[in-house]
Amino acid sequence: MTPRFKQAWRRALRKGASLRSPTRRSSRGIRPENIVWIFGTGRSGSTWLGSMMGGLEGCAMWNEPLVGNLFGNFHYFRVGGRKSGRQYILGEPYKETWLGPMRDLVLGGAAVRFPEVAEDGYLVIKEPNGSIGAPLLMEALPESRMIFLIRDPRDVVASSMYARNEEGWLSGRRDAQRPASKPDRNPNVYVRMRANSYVQQIEKTRQAYRAYGGRKVLVRYEDLRADTLRTMKRIYSTLEVPVEEAELARSVEKHSWENIPEEEKGEGKKRRKAKPGGWREDLSARQAEIVEDITAPLMNEFYPHTATMRGAL
Amino acid sequence: MMPTAEETGGMRPENLVWVFGTARTGSSWLSAIMGETGGYSRWHEPLVGHLFGNLYYERAGHRSEDEHFILGGRYRDLWLDTLRRFVLDSAAARFPEVAARDGGYLIIKEPQGSMGAPLLMEALPESRMILLVRDPRDVVASNLDAHKEGTWTADLMRKGGKEKPRSLAESRPDAFVKGQARRYVRDVGNAKNAYDAHGGGKVLVRYEDLRADTLKTMKRIYSTLEIPVKEAELARSVEKHSWEKIPAEQKGEGKFHRKAKPGGWREDLTPEQAEIVEVVAGSLLRELYPVRSTA
C-alpha cells in the first residue's frame, strides 16, 4: 500500500465509523471492508465475474439486491431540484440521517443472508442494475471495495435486445414494458432507450469510481474474455483481497464458456454468445450508429481505439 | 428490534400524522390548516413513500419473493425496521421542536408518496393516518389544467432549473387523462389498502366534505384521531386558509389554487374523458362515492 493510499484508506475508515449505527454494531456482521461491489450495467458479464468470485472458499455472492436502484433512481432522476431543500427525505443538508440507514440496510441485509461469511469472509455484491446509486452506496460504505465492470455498449445493447425478444430469457417481463419499447416491436426505439440507460448507469459508476478513495479496479469485459485468469489475478491484487491462485484457476475453469453445457447457451438463453464485437452480427448499421452516437463520450474514454460505423472515434 | 425514542432523537412515532391520497386532493390546504395550529408542524412531501413504494410495487414488483432482493419478503422485518428508523431520524433532524415538545405533532403531507403507504404504516403502526380522497374526475381535471403550457407546474420546474417539456395534456389529452386516472388508482388504491390494514388512529376524509363545512370536518379529524386541538385556534387556522382569503390574482385557471369546486369536472372534461376516468377508476369511485352520478 502506498502512503497516499494508506491515508485515503484511513479517511475512508473514519468516515465509515461515523456512519455506523449503535443499533447495528453487531459482532456477527459482515465487515464493510470485506464487501466487494460490482457496478456497471446489465449484460456486461457481471454474473460470470460474480460467480467466479463468489464460488471461492470464504466468499459469497449477493445477486442484485437493487439497493442502488432503490436510492439512486429516485435521488438522481425523480426529484429534480428538491435535493437541496429541507423537506425531501434524501435532502443534502440531512445526508447523515440517510446515509446511516442506507449503510445499515446493506450491512443488516448482508448479515442475515450470508452468515457464512460474517467476520472474516468476503461478500461480492453484484449490482449492475443498481449502478445508478453507486455514488451513494460508496459514500455510505467507504471502506468497501469496488469493481467497475464495463463492456462495449454495442454488445450490451445487442445482448439486452435478444434477452427481451419474444423468445428471449427475459421475455417474462415483457408485460411490464411499454409496447413501443419492446425490442421486436420497435427495435430502434429499444436500442435508443437501452443506450440511454447504459449512459446513465456507466456515468454514475464512473462518478462513484472517480470519487472513491478506497480500493477499486476498472475491468473491461473484453479483457476478462481474452485472458480470464490473468484479469482475475489483477482484480484480486488491485483490490488487495487474498486468494489462492490454484483455487482461483479452478473457479475460472469451472465458470468458463467452454464448460457451460451446450443446451444452456445460445440465442434466447441467458448465456448467449460471449463474443466481443458480436454486435456486428446482431445490430443493423443504423442501430449501431444510434448506440455510438448516444454513448460517444464513454466509448471515447473507455474504448478509444475501437472502430465505429463512421470510422475510428 | 424497534429503536427507542432516544435512538430516534426523541421523535415519537405515535405523534406522526400521515396525509395520504393523491396529488390535487386538497392535501396542501388540509396540512396547512393542521400544521399551523399550536404544537403542530408540517413536513411537506418527503417522498419517502415514493422512494420505497416505487421500487417495491412497480419497478421490482416481480422480485418481492426473491430472497436476494433488498426489500424481499423473507427479511421484511429487517428492512421495515430500517425504514422506521429512517423516517423517525429524518423527522427528528428536521423538526427538533416537535421531538423536544411533549405533545407535539408532525403532519406529514405525503400524497405523492401514497404508493408506499402500506409499507410506511406497517413500519410505523403507532402513527396516525388521514386518507384524503377526492372525486377522481375532479383530480384528473385539476391535473389536466396544471400540465398545460405556462401553468404553475412549469414555474415549479423552472425554479428547479429545468424547462417543462410539452405535456401529453396538450398533445394527447385523452391519453393524459387515462394516465392520470391510472395514477389515481395506484395512489389512492394503495393508500386505501394501508387505511384498511392500519390498526391505529385513522380517518377517511372527502375533499368535498372539507369544502362544504371545513371547521366541522376538521373537528371530526381531530376527534377521530384523538389528538388535542384548541377549538378557537383551529377556527382561526381554518379561516386563514379559506378559499375566500386567497388573493384573487393567486387563483384561477393555470394557478396552483384553481377553482376548488367539487363537480367542476363537468366543465373541464369532455364526456369521453369523464368516461375514461369512470372506467379506469370505477371501482374506487363506487367505493368512495357510492351516491355520485356518472357521465
XYZ file of C-alpha atoms in Angstrom:
608
model
C 0.000 0.000 0.000
C 1.401 3.427 -0.929
C 1.411 6.171 1.764
C -1.158 8.148 -0.257
C -3.380 5.130 -0.454
C -2.940 4.440 3.272
C -4.040 7.968 4.019
C -7.124 7.678 1.814
C -7.909 4.333 3.374
C -7.699 5.741 6.917
C -10.006 8.596 5.875
C -12.493 6.084 4.483
C -12.418 4.055 7.697
C -13.001 7.153 9.837
C -15.922 8.200 7.664
C -17.421 4.733 7.830
C -17.144 4.704 11.617
C -19.057 7.976 11.826
C -21.938 6.423 9.897
C -22.072 3.277 11.999
C -25.349 2.951 13.846
C -25.140 1.916 17.509
C -28.030 -0.498 16.934
C -26.135 -2.335 14.221
C -22.739 -2.765 15.850
C -23.131 -6.499 15.837
C -20.162 -8.732 16.406
C -21.552 -11.215 13.870
C -21.922 -8.838 10.968
C -20.199 -8.664 7.600
C -17.192 -6.388 7.751
C -17.838 -3.440 5.440
C -14.249 -3.584 4.172
C -14.912 -7.171 3.067
C -17.697 -6.141 0.734
C -16.797 -6.011 -2.954
C -19.265 -4.199 -5.192
C -19.606 -4.938 -8.896
C -21.100 -1.959 -10.700
C -21.514 -1.224 -14.390
C -24.583 -2.187 -16.357
C -26.644 -5.306 -17.071
C -25.358 -7.727 -19.769
C -21.728 -6.898 -19.127
C -20.620 -10.233 -17.663
C -21.305 -9.392 -14.013
C -22.998 -12.753 -13.327
C -19.966 -14.554 -14.695
C -17.498 -12.415 -12.752
C -19.608 -12.588 -9.576
C -19.882 -16.377 -9.848
C -16.138 -16.837 -10.245
C -15.517 -14.666 -7.173
C -18.458 -15.844 -5.082
C -17.604 -19.509 -5.633
C -14.285 -19.275 -3.803
C -13.807 -20.534 -0.261
C -14.921 -17.959 2.336
C -16.740 -15.883 -0.227
C -20.403 -15.474 -1.255
C -22.275 -13.530 -3.915
C -25.312 -11.327 -3.272
C -27.173 -11.342 -6.555
C -28.652 -7.945 -7.380
C -30.183 -6.608 -4.165
C -31.147 -3.472 -6.140
C -30.326 -1.283 -3.148
C -28.527 1.089 -5.510
C -31.590 1.214 -7.681
C -33.772 1.955 -4.648
C -31.890 5.099 -3.692
C -30.160 6.140 -6.909
C -33.038 6.030 -9.342
C -35.108 8.197 -7.038
C -32.374 10.571 -5.956
C -30.810 11.290 -9.331
C -33.735 11.040 -11.718
C -37.022 11.649 -9.983
C -36.772 14.527 -7.579
C -35.404 17.304 -9.764
C -34.465 20.456 -7.932
C -35.579 19.369 -4.468
C -32.263 17.855 -3.359
C -31.033 20.909 -1.511
C -34.255 21.574 0.364
C -35.355 20.786 3.891
C -38.361 18.666 3.003
C -37.082 15.938 0.669
C -36.185 12.734 2.536
C -32.773 12.437 0.828
C -32.027 16.154 1.111
C -28.335 17.096 1.016
C -28.407 19.042 4.312
C -29.534 15.884 6.113
C -27.191 13.412 4.457
C -26.007 11.918 7.733
C -29.562 10.895 8.599
C -29.993 8.809 5.457
C -26.511 7.532 4.694
C -26.575 5.719 8.050
C -29.813 3.795 7.390
C -28.609 3.053 3.850
C -25.447 1.549 5.305
C -27.486 -0.400 7.859
C -29.808 -1.691 5.165
C -26.825 -3.151 3.307
C -24.903 -4.473 6.313
C -28.020 -5.777 8.082
C -29.315 -7.365 4.881
C -25.915 -8.931 4.205
C -25.573 -10.331 7.727
C -28.893 -12.178 7.709
C -28.469 -13.507 4.182
C -24.843 -14.553 4.350
C -23.973 -15.558 7.922
C -21.376 -17.961 6.500
C -19.116 -15.056 5.518
C -19.609 -12.984 8.683
C -16.467 -11.588 10.294
C -13.695 -12.834 8.004
C -15.314 -13.797 4.713
C -15.853 -11.672 1.627
C -19.181 -10.755 0.107
C -19.349 -9.881 -3.570
C -22.405 -7.745 -4.269
C -23.303 -7.972 -7.922
C -25.271 -4.788 -8.510
C -25.106 -3.770 -12.192
C -28.765 -2.739 -12.265
C -28.272 -0.710 -9.116
C -25.289 1.183 -10.518
C -27.376 4.304 -10.684
C -26.897 4.500 -6.894
C -23.181 3.647 -6.878
C -22.074 7.127 -5.729
C -24.432 6.999 -2.751
C -23.516 3.431 -1.779
C -19.787 4.055 -1.935
C -20.293 7.122 0.226
C -22.332 5.131 2.748
C -19.792 2.274 2.784
C -16.469 3.993 2.187
C -14.416 1.053 3.475
C -15.774 -1.420 0.937
C -14.133 -2.272 -2.399
C -15.356 -1.559 -5.877
C -15.145 -3.181 -9.309
C -16.173 -1.035 -12.262
C -17.034 -3.572 -14.953
C -17.521 -2.165 -18.429
C -18.354 -3.652 -21.832
C -18.649 -2.206 -25.326
C -22.099 -0.558 -25.354
C -22.962 -2.054 -28.745
C -22.535 -5.578 -27.379
C -24.507 -4.644 -24.245
C -27.403 -3.292 -26.300
C -27.362 -6.299 -28.654
C -27.394 -8.695 -25.717
C -30.241 -6.820 -23.964
C -32.253 -6.746 -27.163
C -32.024 -10.505 -27.630
C -32.837 -11.143 -23.964
C -36.066 -9.165 -24.195
C -37.265 -10.510 -27.525
C -40.307 -12.741 -27.592
C -38.119 -15.847 -27.365
C -35.560 -14.278 -25.028
C -34.908 -15.386 -21.455
C -36.305 -12.095 -20.089
C -39.480 -12.289 -22.179
C -41.500 -12.916 -18.978
C -41.011 -9.265 -18.044
C -42.462 -8.013 -21.312
C -45.872 -7.346 -19.783
C -44.397 -4.554 -17.699
C -42.800 -2.965 -20.743
C -44.450 -0.322 -22.855
C -45.459 -1.822 -26.214
C -43.463 0.822 -28.070
C -40.259 -0.165 -26.300
C -40.451 -3.921 -26.905
C -37.384 -4.724 -28.994
C -39.159 -6.838 -31.593
C -41.982 -4.304 -31.987
C -39.805 -1.269 -32.440
C -36.139 -2.263 -32.362
C -34.646 1.165 -32.988
C -36.668 2.724 -30.165
C -35.491 -0.055 -27.864
C -31.875 0.436 -28.940
C -32.095 4.153 -28.185
C -33.674 3.516 -24.778
C -31.092 0.903 -23.786
C -28.184 3.039 -24.960
C -29.515 5.873 -22.812
C -29.782 3.626 -19.767
C -26.193 2.436 -20.457
C -25.042 6.060 -20.301
C -26.939 6.700 -17.061
C -25.552 3.608 -15.342
C -21.978 3.903 -16.568
C -21.820 7.629 -15.827
C -22.949 7.039 -12.251
C -20.490 4.168 -11.870
C -17.716 6.373 -13.218
C -18.735 9.176 -10.838
C -18.522 6.782 -7.889
C -15.248 5.297 -9.132
C -13.578 8.682 -9.510
C -14.741 9.959 -6.137
C -13.920 6.771 -4.282
C -10.816 6.805 -2.093
C -10.754 3.095 -1.243
C -9.647 0.014 -3.160
C -11.051 -0.131 -6.660
C -10.407 -1.622 -10.077
C -11.654 -0.997 -13.595
C -12.238 -4.146 -15.651
C -13.152 -4.453 -19.318
C -15.330 -7.432 -20.184
C -13.244 -7.878 -23.310
C -10.063 -8.335 -21.214
C -11.870 -10.775 -18.971
C -12.841 -12.831 -22.021
C -9.404 -12.598 -23.638
C -7.429 -13.785 -20.610
C -9.709 -14.572 -17.715
C -7.186 -15.856 -15.194
C -4.762 -13.008 -15.720
C -7.522 -10.418 -15.412
C -8.872 -12.106 -12.291
C -5.416 -12.033 -10.695
C -5.210 -8.337 -11.473
C -8.592 -7.773 -9.809
C -7.547 -9.565 -6.617
C -4.165 -7.921 -6.379
C -5.522 -4.429 -7.059
C -8.286 -4.856 -4.519
C -5.815 -6.422 -2.099
C -8.072 -9.360 -1.468
C -6.132 -12.540 -0.684
C -6.739 -15.505 -2.982
C -5.117 -18.873 -3.583
C -4.001 -18.990 -7.165
C -4.856 -22.652 -7.701
C -8.356 -22.159 -6.324
C -8.885 -19.110 -8.497
C -7.744 -21.062 -11.544
C -10.236 -23.827 -10.721
C -13.061 -21.307 -10.376
C -12.131 -19.666 -13.682
C -12.113 -23.068 -15.340
C -15.430 -24.106 -13.759
C -17.201 -20.993 -14.982
C -15.586 -20.832 -18.387
C -17.742 -20.514 -21.508
C -16.488 -23.862 -22.719
C -17.730 -25.628 -19.587
C -21.304 -24.404 -19.946
C -23.412 -27.240 -21.365
C -24.433 -26.653 -24.988
C -28.152 -26.707 -24.145
C -27.670 -23.813 -21.693
C -26.195 -21.364 -24.175
C -27.101 -19.740 -27.465
C -29.833 -17.486 -28.841
C -32.617 -16.757 -26.341
C -30.538 -18.025 -23.388
C -29.013 -16.018 -20.577
C -25.606 -17.123 -21.841
C -25.827 -16.130 -25.464
C -22.544 -15.832 -27.304
C -19.975 -14.103 -25.041
C -18.287 -12.773 -28.127
C -16.750 -9.301 -28.016
C -17.668 -7.490 -31.197
C -20.656 -9.796 -31.767
C -22.775 -6.672 -32.224
C -21.655 -6.642 -35.863
C -23.807 -9.727 -36.443
C -26.669 -8.611 -34.172
C -27.291 -4.918 -34.806
C -28.196 -3.215 -38.059
C -25.867 -0.448 -39.221
C -28.436 2.121 -38.150
C -28.777 0.570 -34.699
C -25.013 0.518 -34.195
C -24.910 4.190 -35.170
C -27.642 5.035 -32.679
C -25.642 3.402 -29.874
C -22.395 5.040 -30.963
C -23.993 8.486 -31.123
C -25.559 8.208 -27.689
C -22.555 6.669 -25.945
C -19.795 8.500 -27.850
C -18.144 10.232 -24.857
C -17.996 6.966 -22.909
C -16.706 4.994 -25.900
C -14.031 7.627 -26.391
C -12.956 7.263 -22.805
C -13.110 3.502 -22.341
C -12.692 2.165 -25.903
C -10.574 4.840 -27.588
C -9.200 2.602 -30.325
C -12.377 0.868 -31.374
C -13.718 1.219 -34.909
C -17.216 2.614 -35.348
C -19.720 2.653 -38.179
C -18.409 6.073 -39.136
C -14.741 5.135 -38.772
C -12.377 5.488 -35.823
C -13.540 7.506 -32.835
C -35.818 -4.627 17.309
C -37.573 -1.261 17.063
C -35.482 1.736 18.121
C -36.216 3.571 21.329
C -37.145 7.254 21.431
C -33.539 8.073 22.410
C -32.253 6.400 19.270
C -34.566 8.440 17.072
C -33.778 11.843 18.515
C -36.937 11.695 20.611
C -39.466 11.674 17.761
C -42.439 9.649 18.916
C -43.986 7.553 16.156
C -47.490 7.989 17.607
C -47.142 11.734 17.087
C -46.771 11.414 13.331
C -49.922 12.087 11.312
C -49.692 10.989 7.688
C -51.856 12.540 4.969
C -52.158 10.092 2.066
C -54.309 10.134 -1.073
C -53.019 11.568 -4.324
C -51.932 14.929 -5.716
C -54.619 17.595 -6.266
C -56.917 16.409 -3.478
C -56.504 19.409 -1.215
C -53.656 17.971 0.887
C -51.695 21.252 0.853
C -54.753 23.036 2.173
C -55.533 20.432 4.831
C -51.944 20.146 6.030
C -51.539 23.929 6.109
C -54.574 24.208 8.399
C -53.238 21.483 10.665
C -49.572 22.449 10.548
C -50.157 25.962 11.761
C -52.049 25.302 14.928
C -50.115 25.291 18.205
C -47.768 22.369 18.791
C -48.024 21.128 15.216
C -45.523 21.246 12.368
C -45.854 20.212 8.751
C -43.448 18.071 6.724
C -44.171 18.906 3.115
C -43.806 15.859 0.852
C -40.694 13.981 1.983
C -41.477 11.445 -0.789
C -40.281 8.561 1.378
C -43.379 6.608 0.348
C -42.472 7.069 -3.272
C -38.845 6.097 -2.608
C -39.727 2.690 -1.200
C -43.138 2.143 -2.849
C -41.981 2.732 -6.391
C -39.310 0.022 -6.245
C -41.365 -2.395 -4.145
C -44.628 -2.224 -6.070
C -43.581 -1.187 -9.561
C -40.005 -1.463 -10.744
C -39.134 -4.619 -8.820
C -42.625 -5.915 -8.111
C -41.680 -9.230 -9.714
C -38.910 -9.763 -7.144
C -40.872 -9.408 -3.885
C -40.325 -13.079 -3.006
C -36.705 -13.185 -4.150
C -34.521 -13.521 -1.070
C -31.682 -11.573 -2.686
C -33.920 -8.535 -3.273
C -33.202 -5.847 -0.662
C -36.964 -5.491 0.008
C -37.627 -9.237 -0.235
C -40.450 -10.841 1.752
C -38.243 -13.160 3.792
C -36.429 -10.290 5.504
C -39.373 -7.911 5.681
C -38.988 -7.159 9.414
C -35.388 -6.149 8.908
C -35.973 -3.573 6.197
C -39.196 -2.297 7.743
C -37.168 -1.617 10.881
C -34.659 0.385 8.821
C -37.486 2.259 7.125
C -38.962 3.096 10.514
C -35.694 4.433 11.866
C -35.050 6.254 8.625
C -38.339 8.177 8.952
C -38.003 8.873 12.687
C -34.356 10.017 12.449
C -35.123 12.198 9.449
C -38.166 13.711 11.155
C -36.235 14.394 14.358
C -33.398 16.069 12.464
C -35.768 18.353 10.573
C -38.275 19.086 13.303
C -36.398 19.091 16.616
C -39.081 21.383 18.040
C -41.661 18.607 17.648
C -39.360 15.928 19.030
C -38.490 18.053 22.040
C -42.005 19.131 22.871
C -44.238 16.882 24.881
C -47.463 16.598 22.888
C -46.041 17.975 19.650
C -47.367 16.526 16.399
C -45.886 16.312 12.956
C -48.259 16.375 9.993
C -46.591 14.566 7.086
C -48.202 15.587 3.836
C -47.353 12.698 1.519
C -49.924 12.436 -1.301
C -47.274 11.704 -3.923
C -45.776 9.010 -1.726
C -49.099 7.254 -1.249
C -47.907 4.333 -3.333
C -45.751 3.340 -0.372
C -48.432 3.973 2.279
C -48.856 0.251 3.120
C -45.120 -0.065 3.825
C -44.952 3.121 5.903
C -47.967 2.253 8.021
C -46.618 -1.249 8.580
C -43.267 0.189 9.660
C -44.889 2.808 11.900
C -48.043 1.142 13.220
C -48.409 3.603 16.111
C -48.661 6.617 13.844
C -51.949 8.139 12.673
C -53.302 8.352 9.188
C -55.609 10.591 7.207
C -56.860 9.134 3.942
C -57.838 12.202 1.939
C -59.861 11.421 -1.174
C -61.465 13.479 -3.893
C -63.649 12.567 -6.860
C -61.179 11.171 -9.412
C -62.784 13.194 -12.206
C -62.011 16.439 -10.373
C -58.497 15.212 -9.592
C -57.844 14.417 -13.251
C -59.401 17.709 -14.395
C -57.161 19.610 -11.995
C -54.073 17.778 -13.272
C -55.105 18.358 -16.874
C -55.151 22.089 -16.227
C -51.918 22.006 -14.213
C -49.930 20.371 -17.010
C -50.913 22.733 -19.777
C -48.414 25.216 -21.131
C -47.457 28.162 -18.935
C -49.082 26.931 -15.732
C -47.748 26.664 -12.175
C -46.101 23.283 -12.821
C -43.891 24.917 -15.476
C -42.950 27.651 -12.966
C -42.078 24.965 -10.439
C -39.801 23.171 -12.895
C -38.164 26.420 -13.896
C -37.326 27.048 -10.233
C -35.603 23.663 -10.245
C -33.554 24.715 -13.268
C -35.492 22.810 -15.925
C -37.847 23.712 -18.719
C -41.067 21.743 -18.740
C -41.309 19.620 -21.885
C -44.544 19.678 -23.847
C -47.025 17.581 -21.928
C -49.432 14.938 -23.167
C -52.061 17.202 -21.600
C -51.543 19.411 -24.661
C -50.723 16.925 -27.404
C -52.902 13.923 -26.476
C -55.283 14.980 -23.705
C -57.286 11.733 -23.692
C -54.106 9.678 -23.213
C -53.082 12.077 -20.447
C -56.459 11.619 -18.765
C -56.096 7.843 -18.898
C -52.592 8.009 -17.411
C -53.753 10.268 -14.583
C -56.725 8.001 -13.840
C -54.312 5.066 -13.556
C -52.112 7.078 -11.238
C -55.175 7.838 -9.092
C -55.947 4.117 -8.865
C -52.340 3.329 -7.924
C -52.025 6.053 -5.261
C -55.496 6.027 -3.742
C -55.728 2.240 -4.114
C -52.543 1.704 -2.118
C -53.477 4.387 0.422
C -56.880 2.710 0.863
C -55.178 -0.668 1.374
C -52.975 0.905 4.053
C -56.037 2.515 5.646
C -57.950 -0.760 5.768
C -54.993 -2.617 7.282
C -53.993 0.064 9.799
C -54.979 -0.753 13.365
C -54.116 2.640 14.822
C -55.769 6.057 14.686
C -57.170 6.792 11.226
C -59.794 8.854 9.479
C -61.196 8.971 5.957
C -61.855 12.491 4.693
C -63.573 13.517 1.485
C -62.357 16.753 -0.048
C -65.965 17.566 -0.846
C -66.909 17.432 2.865
C -63.908 19.573 3.727
C -65.082 22.180 1.229
C -68.717 22.006 2.332
C -68.056 22.516 6.048
C -64.371 22.902 6.791
C -64.490 23.518 10.519
C -66.883 20.652 11.206
C -64.780 18.269 9.137
C -61.581 19.432 10.827
C -63.105 18.839 14.252
C -64.063 15.342 13.140
C -60.471 14.689 12.042
C -59.011 15.705 15.409
C -61.598 13.858 17.467
C -61.345 10.656 15.401
C -57.551 10.704 15.567
C -57.773 11.538 19.257
C -55.326 14.387 19.071
C -55.854 17.589 21.038
C -56.615 20.953 19.457
C -57.882 24.248 20.779
C -61.133 24.976 19.006
C -60.616 28.713 18.715
C -57.149 28.217 17.312
C -58.457 25.682 14.798
C -61.222 28.068 13.722
C -58.631 30.795 13.142
C -56.483 28.486 11.047
C -59.497 27.382 9.001
C -60.418 30.992 8.401
C -56.853 31.974 7.493
C -56.593 29.243 4.869
C -60.080 29.572 3.426
C -60.566 29.877 -0.332
C -62.025 33.334 0.138
C -58.817 34.585 1.791
C -56.610 33.656 -1.146
C -55.923 36.839 -3.164
C -57.816 36.836 -6.480
C -54.607 37.083 -8.512
C -53.344 33.838 -6.965
C -56.239 31.699 -8.103
C -57.869 30.610 -11.330
C -57.005 28.600 -14.464
C -53.328 27.622 -14.613
C -52.744 28.544 -10.959
C -51.986 26.224 -8.032
C -55.279 27.342 -6.480
C -57.620 26.754 -9.399
C -61.319 26.594 -8.608
C -61.804 24.347 -5.535
C -65.209 23.408 -6.863
C -66.460 19.866 -6.300
C -68.067 18.597 -9.516
C -66.129 21.133 -11.583
C -65.066 18.249 -13.853
C -68.338 18.680 -15.734
C -66.991 21.979 -17.082
C -63.431 20.756 -17.535
C -63.576 17.277 -19.039
C -65.247 16.143 -22.241
C -67.885 13.395 -21.755
C -65.393 10.949 -23.298
C -62.684 11.948 -20.835
C -65.064 11.655 -17.883
C -65.981 8.186 -19.103
C -62.317 7.194 -19.360
C -61.838 8.121 -15.685
C -65.017 6.330 -14.646
C -63.887 3.154 -16.393
C -60.315 3.192 -15.077
C -61.144 4.323 -11.532
C -64.656 2.893 -11.428
C -64.098 0.546 -8.540
C -62.661 3.234 -6.230
C -65.236 5.778 -7.400
C -68.099 3.436 -6.456
C -66.494 2.587 -3.122
C -65.614 6.124 -2.074
C -68.514 7.945 -3.741
C -71.404 5.467 -3.825
C -74.147 8.044 -4.486
C -72.444 10.138 -7.184
C -73.684 10.366 -10.758
C -71.527 9.376 -13.738
C -71.016 10.787 -17.195
